[in-house]
Coordinates of C-alpha atoms and ligand atoms in Angstrom, one line a residue:
M1 CA 130.9 79.3 131.8
T2 CA 131.9 81.3 129.0
G3 CA 131.5 84.7 130.8
L4 CA 128.8 85.3 128.2
E5 CA 126.0 87.4 128.8
E6 CA 122.5 85.5 128.5
Y7 CA 119.9 87.0 127.6
G8 CA 116.3 84.3 126.7
G9 CA 115.6 84.0 122.8
V10 CA 111.8 82.9 123.3
F11 CA 109.2 84.6 124.9
V12 CA 105.8 82.9 124.8
D13 CA 102.4 83.8 126.9
G14 CA 104.5 85.9 129.8
A15 CA 107.3 83.8 130.0
W16 CA 111.1 82.5 129.4
R17 CA 111.1 79.3 128.2
R18 CA 114.2 77.2 126.9
A19 CA 114.7 77.6 123.5
R20 CA 115.1 74.8 121.7
G21 CA 117.1 75.9 118.1
A22 CA 121.0 76.9 118.9
V23 CA 122.8 78.5 120.7
L24 CA 123.2 82.4 118.5
D25 CA 126.9 84.0 119.8
V26 CA 126.0 88.3 119.3
V27 CA 129.2 89.5 118.2
D28 CA 130.8 93.5 119.4
P29 CA 131.7 94.6 115.9
A30 CA 133.7 96.9 117.4
T31 CA 136.2 93.8 119.0
E32 CA 135.0 91.0 117.2
E33 CA 134.5 89.2 120.1
A34 CA 131.8 86.9 121.6
W35 CA 129.9 89.2 124.2
A36 CA 126.3 87.6 124.3
R37 CA 124.4 84.6 123.8
V38 CA 120.6 83.8 123.0
G39 CA 118.9 80.6 122.0
T40 CA 116.7 80.6 119.3
A41 CA 113.5 79.4 118.8
S42 CA 113.3 76.2 116.9
D43 CA 109.4 75.3 114.7
D44 CA 108.1 74.5 117.8
D45 CA 109.2 77.2 119.4
V46 CA 107.4 79.3 116.4
D47 CA 104.3 77.2 117.0
L48 CA 104.7 77.9 120.5
A49 CA 104.3 81.6 120.1
V50 CA 102.1 82.2 117.5
A51 CA 99.4 79.8 119.8
A52 CA 99.8 81.7 122.9
A53 CA 99.3 84.9 121.0
G54 CA 96.3 84.0 119.4
D55 CA 94.9 82.8 122.5
A56 CA 95.7 86.2 123.6
L57 CA 93.4 87.8 121.4
D58 CA 90.6 85.0 121.2
R59 CA 90.6 84.5 125.2
G60 CA 92.3 87.6 126.7
P61 CA 90.1 91.5 126.9
W62 CA 93.2 92.7 125.3
A63 CA 91.7 93.3 121.8
S64 CA 88.2 94.7 122.9
A65 CA 89.9 96.5 125.3
P66 CA 89.2 100.3 126.3
L67 CA 91.4 101.9 124.1
S68 CA 92.3 104.0 127.4
E69 CA 93.7 101.3 129.1
R70 CA 95.6 99.9 125.8
I71 CA 97.0 103.5 125.9
E72 CA 97.9 104.0 129.8
V73 CA 100.5 100.5 129.5
V74 CA 102.3 102.0 126.2
R75 CA 102.7 105.3 128.9
R76 CA 103.9 103.2 131.2
L77 CA 105.7 101.3 129.1
A78 CA 107.7 104.5 127.6
A79 CA 108.3 105.4 131.2
L80 CA 110.4 101.7 131.4
V81 CA 112.2 101.6 128.2
Q82 CA 113.3 106.0 129.5
A83 CA 114.7 104.2 132.6
S84 CA 115.8 101.6 130.7
A85 CA 118.0 104.0 128.7
P86 CA 121.4 103.5 130.0
E87 CA 121.2 100.0 129.7
L88 CA 118.9 99.7 126.4
A89 CA 121.5 102.0 125.0
R90 CA 124.7 99.4 126.3
V91 CA 123.3 96.3 124.4
R92 CA 122.7 98.8 121.5
S93 CA 126.0 99.9 120.8
R94 CA 127.1 96.7 121.9
S95 CA 125.9 94.8 118.9
M96 CA 125.7 96.9 116.2
G97 CA 128.6 98.9 116.4
A98 CA 126.9 102.6 117.4
P99 CA 128.6 105.3 120.0
Y100 CA 126.8 104.8 122.9
K101 CA 126.3 108.7 123.3
A102 CA 124.9 108.5 120.3
S103 CA 122.6 105.5 121.2
L104 CA 121.6 106.4 124.8
G105 CA 118.9 108.6 122.7
L106 CA 117.7 105.5 121.5
S107 CA 117.0 106.3 117.8
N108 CA 113.9 109.1 119.7
S109 CA 112.2 105.8 120.6
A110 CA 109.9 107.9 122.7
G111 CA 109.4 110.4 120.0
V112 CA 107.0 107.0 118.4
I113 CA 105.7 105.6 121.2
G114 CA 104.1 109.2 121.3
M115 CA 103.6 109.6 117.6
Y116 CA 101.5 107.0 118.0
I117 CA 99.8 107.5 121.2
D118 CA 98.5 111.1 119.8
T119 CA 98.0 108.9 116.6
V120 CA 95.0 106.6 117.9
Q121 CA 93.4 109.5 119.3
Q122 CA 92.2 110.5 116.4
V123 CA 90.8 107.0 114.5
A124 CA 86.9 107.2 114.8
F125 CA 87.2 103.3 115.6
E126 CA 82.7 102.8 114.7
T127 CA 81.1 105.0 112.4
V128 CA 77.4 105.0 110.7
R129 CA 77.4 106.5 107.3
R130 CA 74.0 106.3 105.2
D131 CA 73.8 106.6 101.8
E132 CA 70.3 105.6 99.4
Y133 CA 71.1 101.5 99.8
G134 CA 70.6 101.8 103.1
D135 CA 72.7 102.2 106.8
S136 CA 75.8 100.8 108.2
L137 CA 78.0 100.4 110.3
V138 CA 81.6 100.2 109.8
V139 CA 84.4 99.0 112.8
R140 CA 87.5 99.9 112.3
G141 CA 89.3 96.4 114.7
P142 CA 92.5 94.3 115.6
V143 CA 94.6 92.6 112.2
G144 CA 94.5 90.1 114.3
T145 CA 98.0 88.6 115.0
V146 CA 101.2 90.3 114.2
A147 CA 104.9 88.9 113.2
G148 CA 107.0 92.1 113.7
I149 CA 110.0 91.2 111.9
V150 CA 113.1 93.6 112.2
P151 CA 116.8 94.5 111.2
W152 CA 119.9 95.3 113.2
N153 CA 120.5 99.4 112.8
V154 CA 118.8 100.8 114.4
P155 CA 117.8 99.0 117.5
V156 CA 115.0 99.6 120.1
R157 CA 113.3 102.2 118.0
N158 CA 112.8 98.6 115.5
E159 CA 111.4 96.9 117.4
L160 CA 109.4 99.5 119.3
K161 CA 108.4 100.5 115.8
K162 CA 106.1 97.3 115.5
I163 CA 105.2 96.7 118.6
V164 CA 103.5 99.7 119.5
P165 CA 101.1 100.2 117.0
A166 CA 100.2 96.4 116.9
I167 CA 99.4 96.4 120.6
L168 CA 97.5 99.2 121.1
A169 CA 95.5 98.3 118.4
G170 CA 94.1 95.4 119.6
C171 CA 96.7 93.3 118.4
S172 CA 99.4 90.1 119.3
V173 CA 102.8 90.4 118.0
V174 CA 105.3 87.8 118.0
L175 CA 108.7 89.6 117.0
K176 CA 111.6 88.6 115.1
P177 CA 114.8 90.4 116.1
S178 CA 118.0 90.4 113.8
P179 CA 120.3 87.9 115.0
E180 CA 122.8 91.1 114.8
S181 CA 121.3 92.3 117.5
P182 CA 118.7 90.0 119.7
V183 CA 119.0 90.9 122.5
A184 CA 117.5 94.5 123.0
G185 CA 113.6 93.2 121.4
A186 CA 114.3 90.5 125.0
L187 CA 114.5 93.1 127.2
L188 CA 112.2 95.3 125.5
M189 CA 109.7 91.5 126.4
D190 CA 110.3 91.6 130.3
L191 CA 109.9 96.3 129.9
C192 CA 106.7 94.9 128.1
Q193 CA 105.3 92.3 130.9
Q194 CA 106.2 95.1 134.0
A195 CA 104.3 97.6 132.6
G196 CA 101.4 95.5 132.6
V197 CA 100.9 94.4 128.4
P198 CA 98.9 91.2 129.1
S199 CA 100.3 87.4 128.7
G200 CA 100.6 85.9 125.3
V201 CA 99.5 89.8 123.7
V202 CA 104.0 90.6 122.6
G203 CA 106.3 87.3 122.6
L204 CA 109.0 86.7 120.6
V205 CA 111.4 84.3 119.1
S206 CA 114.6 84.4 118.3
G207 CA 117.1 83.3 115.2
G208 CA 117.8 83.9 112.1
A209 CA 115.8 83.8 108.2
D210 CA 114.5 80.2 109.3
V211 CA 112.7 81.4 112.1
G212 CA 111.5 84.1 110.2
E213 CA 110.1 82.2 107.9
A214 CA 108.4 79.9 110.1
L215 CA 106.6 83.4 110.9
V216 CA 105.1 84.2 107.6
R217 CA 104.4 80.9 106.7
H218 CA 102.7 80.1 110.0
P219 CA 98.7 80.5 109.6
G220 CA 97.9 82.2 112.6
V221 CA 100.0 85.2 112.1
R222 CA 97.8 87.2 110.0
K223 CA 100.0 90.2 109.4
I224 CA 103.8 90.6 108.8
A225 CA 105.5 93.9 109.4
F226 CA 108.5 94.0 107.7
T227 CA 111.8 96.1 107.7
G228 CA 114.9 95.3 106.2
S229 CA 116.5 94.8 102.6
T230 CA 114.2 94.9 99.5
A231 CA 115.9 90.8 99.2
T232 CA 114.0 89.9 101.9
G233 CA 110.8 91.4 102.3
A234 CA 111.0 90.2 98.0
R235 CA 111.3 86.5 99.6
I236 CA 109.0 87.5 102.3
A237 CA 106.3 88.7 99.3
S238 CA 105.9 85.6 97.6
I239 CA 105.6 83.0 100.9
A240 CA 102.8 85.4 102.1
G241 CA 101.2 86.2 98.9
P242 CA 100.3 83.1 98.4
R243 CA 97.9 82.7 101.5
L244 CA 97.6 85.9 101.6
A245 CA 98.0 87.8 104.7
R246 CA 97.7 90.8 105.1
L247 CA 102.1 92.7 103.6
Q248 CA 103.8 95.4 105.7
L249 CA 107.6 95.9 104.1
E250 CA 109.9 98.4 105.0
L251 CA 112.8 98.0 102.4
G252 CA 116.2 99.5 101.3
G253 CA 117.2 102.5 99.9
K254 CA 119.4 104.3 97.5
S255 CA 118.0 107.8 98.3
A256 CA 119.1 111.2 97.1
A257 CA 119.9 114.7 98.5
V258 CA 119.5 117.2 94.4
V259 CA 121.6 120.3 95.4
L260 CA 120.0 123.3 94.0
P261 CA 122.4 125.3 92.6
D262 CA 121.6 128.1 94.9
A263 CA 121.9 125.7 97.9
D264 CA 122.9 126.5 100.9
L265 CA 126.4 124.4 100.7
D266 CA 127.1 124.3 104.9
L267 CA 124.0 123.4 105.4
V268 CA 123.7 120.1 103.4
A269 CA 127.4 119.0 104.2
R270 CA 125.8 119.3 108.1
S271 CA 122.7 117.0 106.7
L272 CA 124.6 114.6 105.2
Y273 CA 127.6 114.1 108.0
A274 CA 124.6 113.5 109.9
F275 CA 121.7 111.3 107.5
G276 CA 124.0 110.3 105.1
L277 CA 127.6 109.0 107.0
G278 CA 126.0 108.8 110.6
N279 CA 124.8 105.2 112.1
S280 CA 128.4 104.7 109.8
G281 CA 125.4 104.9 106.6
Q282 CA 123.4 101.9 108.5
I283 CA 120.1 104.3 107.5
C284 CA 118.0 103.2 105.1
A285 CA 117.0 106.2 104.3
A286 CA 120.7 107.5 104.2
L287 CA 121.0 110.0 101.5
T288 CA 123.5 108.7 99.7
R289 CA 123.4 109.5 95.7
V290 CA 125.0 113.3 96.4
V291 CA 123.6 114.9 93.0
V292 CA 124.5 118.9 92.2
P293 CA 125.2 121.4 89.8
R294 CA 128.5 119.9 87.6
A295 CA 129.6 124.1 88.2
R296 CA 130.0 123.4 92.2
Q297 CA 131.0 119.2 92.6
A298 CA 134.4 120.8 93.3
E299 CA 132.7 123.1 96.4
V300 CA 130.6 120.5 97.4
V301 CA 132.6 117.6 97.7
E302 CA 134.9 120.3 99.9
A303 CA 132.2 120.3 102.1
L304 CA 131.8 117.2 103.1
V305 CA 135.5 116.2 102.6
A306 CA 135.0 119.3 105.7
A307 CA 132.1 116.8 107.4
A308 CA 133.7 114.2 106.8
G309 CA 136.4 114.6 108.6
R310 CA 134.8 115.8 111.7
H311 CA 133.9 112.3 112.8
V312 CA 135.9 110.4 115.1
L313 CA 136.0 106.7 114.7
G314 CA 137.0 104.6 117.7
D315 CA 135.7 102.7 120.4
P316 CA 131.8 102.9 120.2
M317 CA 132.2 103.0 124.0
D318 CA 133.9 106.4 123.9
E319 CA 132.3 109.4 124.2
A320 CA 134.6 111.2 121.7
T321 CA 133.2 108.9 119.1
T322 CA 130.9 109.9 116.3
M323 CA 131.0 106.2 113.8
G324 CA 131.8 102.9 115.1
P325 CA 132.3 100.1 113.2
L326 CA 130.0 98.7 109.9
V327 CA 127.6 95.2 112.0
S328 CA 129.6 93.2 111.0
R329 CA 132.9 91.7 108.8
R330 CA 130.0 90.8 105.4
A331 CA 128.7 94.2 106.0
R332 CA 132.7 95.3 106.0
D333 CA 133.2 93.8 102.6
K334 CA 130.8 94.3 101.1
A335 CA 131.2 98.3 101.7
L336 CA 134.4 98.8 101.2
G337 CA 134.1 95.8 97.9
L338 CA 131.9 98.4 96.4
V339 CA 134.1 101.1 96.8
S340 CA 136.6 99.8 94.9
T341 CA 134.1 98.4 91.9
A342 CA 133.5 102.3 91.4
L343 CA 136.7 103.0 90.7
D344 CA 136.8 100.9 88.3
E345 CA 133.6 101.7 87.0
G346 CA 135.3 105.7 86.7
A347 CA 134.6 107.3 90.0
R348 CA 137.2 109.5 91.9
A349 CA 137.7 108.7 95.3
A350 CA 138.0 112.6 97.8
C351 CA 138.7 110.5 101.2
G352 CA 138.9 106.9 102.7
G353 CA 137.7 104.2 100.7
G354 CA 139.7 102.8 102.7
A355 CA 139.8 100.7 106.5
P356 CA 141.3 103.2 109.1
A357 CA 144.5 102.1 109.3
H358 CA 144.4 102.6 113.2
L359 CA 142.2 101.1 114.4
T360 CA 143.2 97.8 114.2
R361 CA 140.4 95.8 115.6
G362 CA 136.8 96.2 114.8
W363 CA 134.8 96.3 111.0
F364 CA 135.3 100.0 110.6
V365 CA 135.2 102.7 107.1
E366 CA 136.9 105.4 106.4
P367 CA 134.4 107.9 105.7
T368 CA 134.0 108.1 102.3
V369 CA 133.3 110.6 99.7
L370 CA 133.0 109.4 95.5
Y371 CA 132.1 112.0 92.2
D372 CA 132.2 112.1 89.6
V373 CA 129.7 109.0 89.3
E374 CA 127.5 108.2 87.3
P375 CA 123.9 107.9 87.9
G376 CA 123.8 104.4 86.1
S377 CA 126.8 102.7 87.7
T378 CA 127.3 100.8 90.7
I379 CA 128.2 102.6 93.3
A380 CA 124.7 104.9 92.4
Q381 CA 122.3 101.6 92.1
E382 CA 123.6 99.8 94.6
E383 CA 122.9 100.2 98.3
V384 CA 126.3 100.1 100.1
F385 CA 124.2 100.2 103.9
G386 CA 127.6 102.6 104.7
P387 CA 129.9 105.5 105.4
V388 CA 130.1 105.6 101.3
L389 CA 128.2 109.2 99.3
A390 CA 128.9 109.2 95.9
V391 CA 128.1 112.4 94.1
V392 CA 126.7 112.6 90.7
P393 CA 127.0 115.1 89.1
Y394 CA 124.0 116.9 86.8
D395 CA 123.8 119.6 84.7
D396 CA 120.6 120.9 84.1
E397 CA 117.1 120.5 87.2
E398 CA 115.1 118.3 84.6
Q399 CA 118.8 116.2 84.5
A400 CA 118.6 116.1 88.2
V401 CA 114.9 114.7 88.5
R402 CA 116.0 112.3 85.9
I403 CA 118.9 111.3 87.8
A404 CA 117.1 111.2 91.3
N405 CA 114.7 109.3 89.7
D406 CA 117.1 107.1 88.7
S407 CA 116.5 104.1 90.2
R408 CA 114.2 100.7 91.6
Y409 CA 114.1 102.2 95.0
G410 CA 111.9 104.5 96.4
L411 CA 112.2 105.5 99.6
H412 CA 113.3 109.2 100.4
G413 CA 114.8 112.0 99.1
A414 CA 115.9 115.4 99.8
V415 CA 116.4 118.6 98.2
F416 CA 118.5 121.7 98.7
S417 CA 117.8 125.3 97.8
A418 CA 117.3 129.0 99.3
D419 CA 114.1 128.7 96.7
D420 CA 111.7 127.0 99.6
D421 CA 109.3 126.9 96.9
R422 CA 111.3 125.7 93.6
A423 CA 113.6 123.2 96.3
L424 CA 109.6 121.6 96.9
A425 CA 108.4 121.4 93.0
V426 CA 111.2 119.4 92.3
A427 CA 110.6 117.5 95.3
R428 CA 107.2 116.3 94.1
R429 CA 108.7 115.3 91.0
I430 CA 110.8 113.1 92.7
D431 CA 109.5 109.8 92.7
T432 CA 109.7 108.7 96.8
G433 CA 107.6 108.6 100.0
T434 CA 109.2 111.0 101.2
C435 CA 111.3 114.1 101.1
A436 CA 112.7 117.1 102.6
I437 CA 113.1 120.4 101.5
N438 CA 116.2 121.7 102.8
S439 CA 116.6 119.1 105.8
F440 CA 117.7 115.4 105.8
D441 CA 114.6 114.0 107.6
V442 CA 110.7 113.9 107.9
P443 CA 108.4 114.6 111.4
L444 CA 107.1 110.8 112.6
S445 CA 103.6 111.7 111.9
A446 CA 104.2 112.1 108.6
P447 CA 103.6 108.5 106.6
F448 CA 106.5 106.9 106.1
G449 CA 107.5 103.9 103.8
G450 CA 108.7 103.2 100.1
T451 CA 107.4 103.9 96.1
K452 CA 108.7 101.3 94.0
Q453 CA 110.9 98.9 95.2
S454 CA 111.9 100.1 98.8
G455 CA 109.1 99.4 100.3
V456 CA 104.7 98.2 100.1
G457 CA 102.4 100.4 102.4
R458 CA 103.9 103.3 105.4
E459 CA 105.1 103.5 109.1
N460 CA 104.1 105.7 111.5
G461 CA 101.5 108.6 111.8
V462 CA 97.6 107.2 111.0
E463 CA 98.9 105.8 107.5
G464 CA 101.3 103.7 110.0
Y465 CA 98.4 102.4 112.5
D466 CA 95.9 102.0 110.1
S467 CA 97.5 98.5 109.1
Y468 CA 97.2 96.9 112.3
L469 CA 93.1 97.4 111.4
E470 CA 90.7 95.5 109.3
Y471 CA 87.5 97.3 108.2
R472 CA 84.5 95.7 109.4
S473 CA 80.8 96.8 107.7
Y474 CA 77.2 95.9 109.3
K475 CA 73.9 96.7 107.5
L476 CA 72.1 97.9 110.0
T477 CA 68.3 98.6 110.2
P478 CA 66.5 102.1 110.6
G479 CA 65.8 101.6 114.4
L480 CA 70.0 100.6 115.0
A481 CA 71.4 103.3 112.9
E482 CA 69.0 105.9 114.8
R483 CA 70.1 105.0 117.8
L484 CA 73.5 104.2 116.7
S485 CA 73.7 108.1 115.2
R486 CA 73.1 109.1 118.6
A487 CA 75.3 107.2 121.1
Ligands
NAD1 P1 117.8 91.8 106.3 O1 116.4 91.7 105.1 O2 118.6 90.6 106.2 O3 117.6 90.9 107.5 C1 116.3 91.7 108.2 C2 115.5 91.0 109.5 O4 114.6 89.5 108.1 C3 116.2 90.2 110.2 O5 115.8 89.6 110.7 C4 116.2 87.9 109.0 O6 116.5 87.6 110.2 C5 114.7 88.7 108.9 N1 114.9 87.7 107.6 C6 116.2 87.5 106.8 N2 116.0 86.3 105.6 C7 114.5 86.1 105.6 C8 113.8 85.4 105.6 N3 113.9 84.6 105.0 N4 111.8 85.9 106.1 C9 112.0 85.9 107.0 N5 112.6 86.7 108.1 C10 114.0 86.8 107.4 O7 118.1 92.7 106.4 P2 119.4 93.7 106.8 O8 120.7 93.1 106.8 O9 118.8 93.6 108.3 O10 118.9 95.2 107.7 C11 119.7 95.8 106.7 C12 117.9 96.6 105.3 O11 117.3 97.3 105.9 C13 119.0 97.7 104.8 O12 118.2 96.9 103.0 C14 118.1 97.9 104.5 O13 118.0 99.9 104.2 C15 116.7 98.2 104.9 N6 115.6 99.1 106.3 C16 115.1 99.1 106.0 C17 114.2 100.1 106.5 C18 113.1 101.3 106.0 O14 112.4 101.7 107.4 N7 112.1 101.2 104.2 C19 114.7 101.3 108.4 C20 115.8 100.2 108.2 C21 116.9 99.5 108.0

């Protein structure tokens, strides 16, 4: 007996199977100790999971079931996820260190499911088109078997963002959770089963890059829905490209919060407390470059230091904790290394910059505010994925826009100003997938995803759902077109 919790790592055709790959220890980043074990998939396990997902579409009624039935199943899943929130939050916090109190909200997973249920009801699945060349029937149907490959930073929500649109579209999905956080996906498989998702429609293979690549290469996988780093996204694209698999890539970011001279600094500080430093900075869209008027840099830095000081670091299970550790030793070392490079390159630290002295265990990093950051410096260009804000001063609005756009990433951004119209005008000039005006994120029904190296395609909203559908067009006879138009 290891004393560790044991979870399944391979879920195929509605049942847990003995995983034939290596056993993976899941480590609590607050204690640095293993707390759970999961078996990982072998190549044969991946083959079985993809075959079962394909069979479920070929033999089963799922792909052709009335939308109302699929919605009913997803509603039941939503209720089960809500009822299981304490357990899901516990495994989430233990896996990646988010404060339990924050984990309990499951990062609004209920909102994600609700958004997709609303969205599918707006989609026309069959339309008759008539033009001078004849009549056609345009049908939107499931793309087929989807591989959902996710990171560890927002367990439960990351997984549901792959599972829910896929199954609502009538696809089957094989999920590959992150090796840092494989348990939430395992619990969700059981909940899908209880909700009535037919056997084979959802499957799971645990493991690392090798298991992910086996899925990406698999000819039975028609679409890869990936969330993770830009480097992995590029690798996946190089494998999926030659076999022309459908690709949706949600990748990294280095998002700018542009603070115009008349901005409300309290609002800026509150926004960056939540969406720059929150989740220990481990949010893809985190606003980590703070682009500020040079004349107000000192004031902004003061407000940000005060906000950083309000974070309470400690045991994620403690009620008072607002900031947990980073997910791993590697992540902690990377963040501290980037801070040290920033200081070498001329930035100055207003607070933080190290590991907190009072926490002797766990991969914690103090919330850090750097200022006088040069736009082209490493800290302004590289994603830290830690609680580090880089304040970059500008002299005029043109330069602010240039700095915001001076990035290989284009995921998200924000513009703060007392004048909403002026903020929107500036936001329109920033080349990112999303941008918030006097706020930090965008509503769930808006398509989310990146320009440039932040990704390909979109999640959320009609656009996100659409990427799980394939168009098929049929040439009709005039009689058929007439009858179908009337139906
Ligand atoms: P990662 O790219 O290392 O891993 C993501 C997933 O891909 C994991 O499941 C991993 O096992 C798998 N993987 C790794 N190599 C693979 C390969 N060669 N083939 C197939 N699968 C492979 O990313 P991470 O460290 O887990 O997550 C952090 C990154 O994710 C950050 O860059 C962050 O910005 C990004 N992210 C983006 C979004 C978004 O919506 N744009 C959301 C969350 C996180």
